[in-house]
Every structure is written in C-alpha cells, then in structure tokens.
C-alpha cells in the first residue's frame, strides 16, 4: 500500500452501485477502503486495476449495474461487494429504441453570457475566422498525391521563406476520387466533405486544385461555380483554379511541379498580406472528440471539456460534438436536451441512419470498444457512451449536421455533427464542418494531430500526462488527484484555447508536426 496515496475510489452519482479505483497501479486484494471514499469499510476481494470498477454492494445474477446513474450492464452471476466488476461479468444493455424518445423536454440551465473574451485571428472574406493561415492544395483524386507531396516540399523549401506570414502549406490528400460509384446516393458524403474541407476557415478562401484529368471526381463536380468566393481577378462564376496533370502543356514531371508552384504564388501572396486581428471568442468553432478512452475519460477530461464547452457557448462560440456510436446509448439525454423538436428529430434521423449503416455490415454499436478501452476499465459501449457525451457540457443542442456538411454562419452554440467515432474520420468531418480548433481527450494516449487545425490534447490521468509530458497539452488527471477541480481545469482549457487560437501558443502536436491523414467517410460502394 502506498502511504502517500491512500486508497481512492470515485463514484459519479449517489445512486451508482459501483465506483472506480483512482490509484495509479490499482489496489491489491485485501485493501480496506478508508473512511470518506465511496465504499468506505469494504475489503477488496480482488486486485482492482486503476480505472476499473469495484462492487459497492452484493449483486445477484441479473441485477443492474449503475454508473453515471444509468444501467451500464447486468450481472451475469452473483458478484459480492468488494469484487472487481470487469466486462466478463456484465451483460450489456440493449440500445434504446429510437421510437418514443422525449423531444426537447429538458430546459438546460441558463448561464449568463460571457462577454469580452477575444482572440487574434485571420478574418476571411465570408466572415469566418481562421486560427491559422495555411495554403491548402485541394486534390480531386489519390492519383495526384505523390506529385502534390513533392510540390508541397518544394513550396516549403523555395517559396514559404518569401511569405513569412503564411503558417504552412499542405496537400489535402485522400483516397477518394476514382474507382468509386460516384452517382451512388451516399457518395454525396465524401464529395461534400472534400469540398467543405477546402473551404475551412484556416485556409483563407484561397482554393487551388490539382487534378489528374480522367478521374470521376472532376474539379467542377467537386467545387461547382459559386460554391466558394473567388479571391483573384477571375469572375464569380469561374470554377476552381486547377492544375491538371494530364494537360497537354505538361511535358515531363518537372513541368507539373513548376505549374503547381507558379499557381501557388498569388495565393501565397494574398495569404501573406493578411494579419491577425482581434475578434470575439464567438468566432471559434471548436470540435471536441475523444480517442483511446479509459474509465477516467468520463471522470476527469471529458467533464472538464464539458465545462469548457459551456464557457465557449456562453461566449457565443460554436462547439461541435460527434461520434455516433459513442452517443447512441445516451440518445435519450440528447433528444431531451435538443433546443426544439426539429433538432431532436434530426438527432434521431442521423442515429437511425447510422444504426442501419452498421446493420448493413452486420454489426452494431458494440463494435466500437477497443481492447485498450476494456483494459482501461470501460466494460462496454454503454459505459463508454455515458463518459463520452459529458464532453458536450450542459447547453441545449441547437443544430445537427449530417456527415460532411458545413456549418452556416448563423448556426452557433452546441452542435451535434453526426460522424463515426473513428478519430481520423471524425476529425476529417469536423474539419469539413468548419472547425478551426480541436480538443481531443485521451486516457490510453494517442499522438493524434492534424495539419489543418491545432489539436489540443487532454490527458485523463496524471500518469499518462507525466509519461507523455511532451505530447499532452492539458492534464485533467489532476482532478482525480484532488489537485484541481473540474471548473478550474475547464477555465484553464478555455484560456489555453484562446492562446492557441491566437497563435500565442502552439500545441504539442503542432510543435512536433504530428499530422494524421484525412480519412473520408465513404459509405457508398467502390468499383
Ligand atoms: Ca474518437
């Protein structure tokens, strides 16, 4: 037993009949839970790993196990008090039917608006604001990826030094564009995702495209006239400025690279002329996500993110939460928190579509949990979901986006952007929605990062924050350690977001240039 850290258990709600063990390394069998913690006086019958659940009562076979005040499973056999309640002892509850759900029945707490918070951002022609000033080269098809990568390397070496106000140049590489059933109804999802990513606020409206020529996803199909503001002298109905590799004018590889560099120059010039200006915090569009979750995610990091999400909404900003399979078990909480019946019905529509999508693949939401989740104490998706949705805070849900859709300027507040929970796919779709800042919580640890937008990573446990000291930006594990409150951590996160948005601070993922690929969600057939 560690004398410095007495045994500590954490229970989320008074009605819960399990608590999780907070101590680094877990607690050995025979440990007596001390006075003042949930389960005081109980003797542990098993070794209970950190983050895992201990039975606070005797369970008979079939008894409900409550965490977050909701059923996360049913005992498959008798479980005496003091036992380790691991996933093999639990039958997962079935998913709530999507019929008869409460629609906009809860009136969320009304918080006073937060006025006066600002950041330094790049104001775009369409009114949106970038937190970074990046030239993004859109691609129509994977075939051009190698050429674009070499062009980007040359632009960084030869041109970026001439344009010091431009933060970066990136190729929007992806696996779509050809070999796909482009007229399938669901093809709209990857196509609009690509289009909307190229219009992300961090790219300043400077759209340029590299195309192969023969691909199914032609530039005019990706970016029809009128779908974006033309920033150069070409007319309003001009299509995207495109370098087509199969163009007869290209003789040899170098001519393609030279063409891309020449095309990039005026875009870089215009981006370079921009300066940060003071803008209200309401221009932040923050995507929240979790990955590599553990049982602490719902105790420390996600509640702190939820508190911060409420602060952002009070400041007039937009917060997007996502991850269909990780909210499915909490659907009732979401539909009741919707601002109105239409929003609630949109949530049901999106989650119903996703149920059917999973069903086509003969799986369900339970396919979400990973070996790491389970090793971290999360028994099943029902338990994971309850910890996951806490990221959304307590505001009313004001809008719903389908996968790949872009937020309109008048869509503010708390938004449910329906996406798969896959970290890279969710991040890609949140970029398409217009995200200019990303918060990512992790318990197991992931080096996730994006080239397109700063990613603020939040550790759920101090042990992870210590070991990954140069990868985690915020340590929410201090909440479990009793060193900081959820509110203090949420406020610190809010201030850190304003600093990162302003370019005053960089995230670790930016520092190390950790960039995950864009991964499109393509539910349509390939050919
Ligand atoms: Ca995720």
Short mmCIF file of C-alpha atoms in Angstrom, two decimals, residues 81-395:
data_model
loop_
_atom_site.label_atom_id
_atom_site.label_comp_id
_atom_site.label_asym_id
_atom_site.label_seq_id
_atom_site.Cartn_x
_atom_site.Cartn_y
_atom_site.Cartn_z
CA UNK A 81 -19.37 -6.42 -2.65
CA UNK A 82 -15.67 -5.60 -2.93
CA UNK A 83 -15.23 -7.60 -6.15
CA UNK A 84 -13.65 -6.35 -9.36
CA UNK A 85 -16.58 -5.78 -11.75
CA UNK A 86 -14.92 -6.49 -15.09
CA UNK A 87 -16.51 -6.69 -18.53
CA UNK A 88 -16.80 -10.52 -18.50
CA UNK A 89 -19.22 -10.28 -15.56
CA UNK A 90 -21.63 -7.95 -17.36
CA UNK A 91 -24.37 -8.38 -19.92
CA UNK A 92 -24.56 -5.19 -21.99
CA UNK A 93 -27.95 -3.42 -22.01
CA UNK A 94 -29.69 -3.28 -25.38
CA UNK A 95 -29.75 0.02 -27.25
CA UNK A 96 -32.67 2.34 -26.57
CA UNK A 97 -35.21 2.16 -29.41
CA UNK A 98 -35.40 5.33 -31.47
CA UNK A 99 -39.19 5.43 -31.20
CA UNK A 100 -40.99 7.33 -28.48
CA UNK A 101 -37.99 9.36 -27.36
CA UNK A 102 -38.50 12.57 -25.38
CA UNK A 103 -38.19 15.57 -27.71
CA UNK A 104 -36.79 18.82 -26.30
CA UNK A 105 -38.25 18.13 -22.85
CA UNK A 106 -35.38 19.41 -20.74
CA UNK A 107 -34.69 23.09 -20.25
CA UNK A 108 -30.90 23.31 -19.82
CA UNK A 109 -29.55 25.66 -17.16
CA UNK A 110 -29.35 29.22 -18.40
CA UNK A 111 -25.87 30.65 -17.86
CA UNK A 112 -25.05 34.32 -18.12
CA UNK A 113 -23.35 35.25 -21.40
CA UNK A 114 -19.58 35.61 -21.22
CA UNK A 115 -18.66 38.92 -22.79
CA UNK A 116 -15.31 40.43 -23.60
CA UNK A 117 -13.30 37.32 -24.49
CA UNK A 118 -11.34 37.66 -27.71
CA UNK A 119 -8.60 36.06 -29.73
CA UNK A 120 -6.33 37.15 -32.56
CA UNK A 121 -7.49 35.52 -35.78
CA UNK A 122 -7.49 35.85 -39.55
CA UNK A 123 -10.80 37.28 -40.78
CA UNK A 124 -11.91 35.76 -44.07
CA UNK A 125 -13.97 37.29 -46.89
CA UNK A 126 -17.01 35.20 -45.93
CA UNK A 127 -16.85 36.47 -42.33
CA UNK A 128 -15.40 33.29 -40.85
CA UNK A 129 -12.13 33.44 -38.90
CA UNK A 130 -9.04 31.28 -39.18
CA UNK A 131 -6.81 30.39 -36.27
CA UNK A 132 -4.01 29.59 -38.72
CA UNK A 133 -3.05 31.00 -42.13
CA UNK A 134 -2.46 27.98 -44.34
CA UNK A 135 -2.34 27.37 -48.08
CA UNK A 136 -4.22 24.11 -48.70
CA UNK A 137 -3.97 22.46 -52.10
CA UNK A 138 -7.15 20.56 -52.86
CA UNK A 139 -6.83 17.30 -54.78
CA UNK A 140 -9.59 15.56 -56.71
CA UNK A 141 -8.10 12.08 -56.64
CA UNK A 142 -5.48 9.97 -54.87
CA UNK A 143 -3.55 9.54 -58.17
CA UNK A 144 -2.02 13.01 -57.79
CA UNK A 145 -0.92 12.57 -54.16
CA UNK A 146 2.73 11.80 -54.87
CA UNK A 147 3.11 14.77 -57.21
CA UNK A 148 1.39 17.10 -54.75
CA UNK A 149 3.62 15.87 -51.91
CA UNK A 150 6.72 16.77 -53.93
CA UNK A 151 5.24 20.13 -54.92
CA UNK A 152 4.44 20.88 -51.27
CA UNK A 153 8.02 20.01 -50.27
CA UNK A 154 9.35 22.43 -52.91
CA UNK A 155 6.91 25.17 -51.91
CA UNK A 156 8.05 24.82 -48.30
CA UNK A 157 11.70 24.98 -49.27
CA UNK A 158 11.59 27.61 -52.04
CA UNK A 159 8.50 29.79 -51.51
CA UNK A 160 7.45 29.79 -47.84
CA UNK A 161 10.61 31.68 -46.73
CA UNK A 162 9.41 34.52 -49.01
CA UNK A 163 5.99 34.61 -47.33
CA UNK A 164 6.69 34.63 -43.59
CA UNK A 165 3.07 35.30 -42.56
CA UNK A 166 1.92 32.04 -44.09
CA UNK A 167 1.98 29.31 -41.44
CA UNK A 168 2.13 26.27 -43.67
CA UNK A 169 1.28 24.69 -47.00
CA UNK A 170 -0.46 21.35 -47.11
CA UNK A 171 -1.82 18.97 -49.73
CA UNK A 172 -5.35 17.77 -48.98
CA UNK A 173 -4.57 14.18 -49.86
CA UNK A 174 -7.27 11.49 -49.64
CA UNK A 175 -8.22 8.10 -51.02
CA UNK A 176 -11.33 9.16 -52.95
CA UNK A 177 -11.91 10.47 -56.48
CA UNK A 178 -11.89 7.46 -58.77
CA UNK A 179 -12.75 3.77 -58.68
CA UNK A 180 -15.89 4.75 -56.82
CA UNK A 181 -19.63 4.65 -57.52
CA UNK A 182 -19.80 8.41 -57.74
CA UNK A 183 -23.53 8.53 -58.52
CA UNK A 184 -24.48 6.34 -55.53
CA UNK A 185 -26.69 8.35 -53.16
CA UNK A 186 -24.20 8.13 -50.30
CA UNK A 187 -21.32 9.43 -52.47
CA UNK A 188 -22.56 12.87 -51.52
CA UNK A 189 -20.84 12.37 -48.15
CA UNK A 190 -17.18 12.07 -49.31
CA UNK A 191 -17.71 14.64 -52.07
CA UNK A 192 -19.14 17.35 -49.86
CA UNK A 193 -16.56 16.52 -47.19
CA UNK A 194 -13.73 17.28 -49.62
CA UNK A 195 -15.40 20.40 -50.89
CA UNK A 196 -16.09 21.74 -47.43
CA UNK A 197 -12.61 20.95 -46.12
CA UNK A 198 -11.14 23.08 -48.91
CA UNK A 199 -13.34 25.91 -47.59
CA UNK A 200 -12.16 25.51 -43.95
CA UNK A 201 -11.64 28.93 -42.29
CA UNK A 202 -7.94 28.18 -41.73
CA UNK A 203 -7.29 28.26 -45.50
CA UNK A 204 -8.33 31.86 -46.12
CA UNK A 205 -10.61 31.10 -49.07
CA UNK A 206 -7.58 30.53 -51.31
CA UNK A 207 -8.79 27.48 -53.21
CA UNK A 208 -6.50 25.81 -55.74
CA UNK A 209 -6.96 22.31 -57.10
CA UNK A 210 -4.64 19.68 -58.52
CA UNK A 211 -6.48 17.20 -60.72
CA UNK A 212 -5.34 14.23 -62.77
CA UNK A 213 -7.77 14.75 -65.65
CA UNK A 214 -9.52 11.44 -66.25
CA UNK A 215 -10.88 10.88 -62.73
CA UNK A 216 -14.54 10.55 -61.84
CA UNK A 217 -14.47 13.42 -59.38
CA UNK A 218 -13.91 16.27 -61.83
CA UNK A 219 -12.95 19.68 -60.37
CA UNK A 220 -16.25 21.23 -61.46
CA UNK A 221 -18.14 18.45 -59.70
CA UNK A 222 -16.13 18.92 -56.51
CA UNK A 223 -16.35 22.71 -56.50
CA UNK A 224 -19.17 23.92 -58.76
CA UNK A 225 -19.15 27.61 -59.72
CA UNK A 226 -20.49 29.72 -56.89
CA UNK A 227 -19.54 27.27 -54.16
CA UNK A 228 -16.72 29.45 -52.89
CA UNK A 229 -15.66 33.09 -53.09
CA UNK A 230 -13.15 33.78 -55.88
CA UNK A 231 -10.34 35.80 -54.32
CA UNK A 232 -8.43 36.60 -57.51
CA UNK A 233 -9.38 38.61 -60.60
CA UNK A 234 -11.30 35.76 -62.23
CA UNK A 235 -15.07 36.10 -62.44
CA UNK A 236 -17.57 34.95 -59.83
CA UNK A 237 -18.72 32.01 -61.95
CA UNK A 238 -15.20 30.74 -62.59
CA UNK A 239 -14.54 27.21 -61.42
CA UNK A 240 -11.68 26.40 -59.10
CA UNK A 241 -8.22 27.30 -60.29
CA UNK A 242 -6.91 23.91 -61.40
CA UNK A 243 -3.60 22.36 -62.36
CA UNK A 244 -4.47 19.30 -64.47
CA UNK A 245 -1.58 16.85 -64.67
CA UNK A 246 -2.79 15.30 -67.95
CA UNK A 247 -2.89 18.71 -69.60
CA UNK A 248 -1.03 18.57 -72.98
CA UNK A 249 1.07 21.52 -71.90
CA UNK A 250 2.84 19.38 -69.33
CA UNK A 251 5.98 17.81 -70.71
CA UNK A 252 7.71 15.83 -68.02
CA UNK A 253 7.35 15.71 -64.28
CA UNK A 254 9.18 18.98 -63.62
CA UNK A 255 6.71 20.95 -65.70
CA UNK A 256 3.91 19.68 -63.45
CA UNK A 257 5.78 20.74 -60.31
CA UNK A 258 6.64 24.13 -61.81
CA UNK A 259 3.00 24.67 -62.77
CA UNK A 260 1.82 23.92 -59.22
CA UNK A 261 4.46 26.29 -57.77
CA UNK A 262 3.53 29.08 -60.17
CA UNK A 263 -0.17 28.63 -59.41
CA UNK A 264 0.53 28.71 -55.67
CA UNK A 265 2.41 32.03 -55.74
CA UNK A 266 -0.51 34.50 -55.99
CA UNK A 267 -2.38 32.54 -53.31
CA UNK A 268 0.66 32.73 -51.04
CA UNK A 269 0.97 36.46 -51.75
CA UNK A 270 -2.60 37.15 -50.70
CA UNK A 271 -2.32 34.92 -47.61
CA UNK A 272 0.95 36.62 -46.68
CA UNK A 273 -0.67 40.07 -46.78
CA UNK A 274 -3.15 39.08 -44.07
CA UNK A 275 -2.63 39.99 -40.41
CA UNK A 276 -4.23 38.70 -37.27
CA UNK A 277 -6.88 40.98 -35.82
CA UNK A 278 -8.78 40.96 -32.54
CA UNK A 279 -12.04 39.08 -32.96
CA UNK A 280 -14.64 37.93 -30.43
CA UNK A 281 -14.35 34.42 -28.99
CA UNK A 282 -17.68 33.75 -30.71
CA UNK A 283 -15.71 33.09 -33.92
CA UNK A 284 -14.28 29.89 -32.51
CA UNK A 285 -15.65 26.68 -33.99
CA UNK A 286 -14.36 24.00 -31.66
CA UNK A 287 -14.64 20.30 -32.43
CA UNK A 288 -14.46 18.02 -29.39
CA UNK A 289 -13.54 14.38 -29.63
CA UNK A 290 -12.07 11.56 -27.59
CA UNK A 291 -9.88 8.63 -28.54
CA UNK A 292 -8.07 5.92 -26.65
CA UNK A 293 -10.59 6.39 -23.85
CA UNK A 294 -10.42 4.85 -20.40
CA UNK A 295 -12.66 4.88 -17.34
CA UNK A 296 -11.18 8.24 -16.32
CA UNK A 297 -12.29 9.90 -19.56
CA UNK A 298 -15.76 10.36 -18.13
CA UNK A 299 -14.44 11.40 -14.69
CA UNK A 300 -11.74 13.97 -15.46
CA UNK A 301 -11.02 15.06 -19.05
CA UNK A 302 -14.49 14.87 -20.56
CA UNK A 303 -16.22 16.72 -17.68
CA UNK A 304 -13.54 19.44 -17.91
CA UNK A 305 -14.11 19.66 -21.67
CA UNK A 306 -17.86 19.80 -20.99
CA UNK A 307 -17.37 22.70 -18.57
CA UNK A 308 -15.17 24.43 -21.17
CA UNK A 309 -17.82 23.73 -23.85
CA UNK A 310 -20.37 25.56 -21.70
CA UNK A 311 -17.95 28.51 -21.35
CA UNK A 312 -17.48 28.59 -25.14
CA UNK A 313 -21.22 28.51 -25.79
CA UNK A 314 -21.70 31.28 -23.22
CA UNK A 315 -19.09 33.30 -25.14
CA UNK A 316 -21.15 32.85 -28.30
CA UNK A 317 -18.82 30.29 -29.87
CA UNK A 318 -19.71 27.05 -31.57
CA UNK A 319 -18.91 23.65 -30.07
CA UNK A 320 -19.35 20.51 -32.13
CA UNK A 321 -19.54 17.09 -30.59
CA UNK A 322 -19.81 13.92 -32.65
CA UNK A 323 -19.12 10.18 -32.62
CA UNK A 324 -22.41 8.38 -33.36
CA UNK A 325 -21.61 5.05 -31.72
CA UNK A 326 -20.46 6.84 -28.57
CA UNK A 327 -23.66 8.79 -28.12
CA UNK A 328 -26.10 6.09 -29.24
CA UNK A 329 -26.63 4.72 -25.72
CA UNK A 330 -27.27 8.24 -24.47
CA UNK A 331 -29.75 9.15 -27.22
CA UNK A 332 -32.49 9.91 -24.72
CA UNK A 333 -30.34 12.50 -22.99
CA UNK A 334 -29.56 14.14 -26.34
CA UNK A 335 -33.09 14.28 -27.73
CA UNK A 336 -34.41 15.66 -24.45
CA UNK A 337 -31.66 18.33 -24.47
CA UNK A 338 -32.42 19.42 -28.05
CA UNK A 339 -33.42 23.06 -28.37
CA UNK A 340 -36.59 22.11 -30.21
CA UNK A 341 -38.41 19.11 -31.67
CA UNK A 342 -36.84 19.57 -35.12
CA UNK A 343 -33.35 19.29 -33.67
CA UNK A 344 -34.37 16.22 -31.65
CA UNK A 345 -35.81 14.60 -34.79
CA UNK A 346 -32.62 15.38 -36.70
CA UNK A 347 -30.62 13.57 -33.99
CA UNK A 348 -32.93 10.56 -34.31
CA UNK A 349 -32.66 10.68 -38.12
CA UNK A 350 -28.85 10.68 -38.03
CA UNK A 351 -28.53 7.94 -35.41
CA UNK A 352 -31.20 5.86 -37.16
CA UNK A 353 -29.31 6.17 -40.45
CA UNK A 354 -26.15 5.07 -38.62
CA UNK A 355 -27.92 2.09 -37.00
CA UNK A 356 -28.92 0.93 -40.49
CA UNK A 357 -25.41 1.57 -41.84
CA UNK A 358 -23.94 -0.66 -39.09
CA UNK A 359 -26.68 -3.22 -39.65
CA UNK A 360 -25.72 -3.48 -43.35
CA UNK A 361 -22.29 -4.55 -42.13
CA UNK A 362 -23.93 -6.97 -39.66
CA UNK A 363 -22.55 -5.27 -36.57
CA UNK A 364 -23.88 -2.79 -34.06
CA UNK A 365 -22.57 -0.05 -31.78
CA UNK A 366 -20.82 -2.67 -29.61
CA UNK A 367 -18.15 -2.95 -32.34
CA UNK A 368 -16.85 0.42 -31.11
CA UNK A 369 -14.97 -0.54 -27.95
CA UNK A 370 -11.29 -1.46 -28.29
CA UNK A 371 -9.05 -3.78 -26.27
CA UNK A 372 -7.48 -0.63 -24.83
CA UNK A 373 -10.85 0.74 -23.71
CA UNK A 374 -11.52 -2.51 -21.86
CA UNK A 375 -8.04 -2.64 -20.33
CA UNK A 376 -8.72 0.93 -19.17
CA UNK A 377 -11.82 -0.15 -17.29
CA UNK A 378 -14.58 0.54 -19.81
CA UNK A 379 -16.70 -2.61 -19.87
CA UNK A 380 -18.77 -1.81 -22.94
CA UNK A 381 -20.08 0.91 -25.24
CA UNK A 382 -22.91 1.78 -22.84
CA UNK A 383 -20.39 2.76 -20.16
CA UNK A 384 -18.12 4.46 -22.72
CA UNK A 385 -21.02 6.48 -24.13
CA UNK A 386 -22.02 7.91 -20.75
CA UNK A 387 -18.47 9.15 -20.25
CA UNK A 388 -18.22 10.39 -23.80
CA UNK A 389 -21.25 12.67 -24.02
CA UNK A 390 -20.13 14.62 -20.94
CA UNK A 391 -17.81 16.46 -23.38
CA UNK A 392 -20.87 18.26 -24.72
CA UNK A 393 -21.48 20.12 -21.46
CA UNK A 394 -24.97 21.13 -20.43
CA UNK A 395 -26.16 23.54 -23.14
#
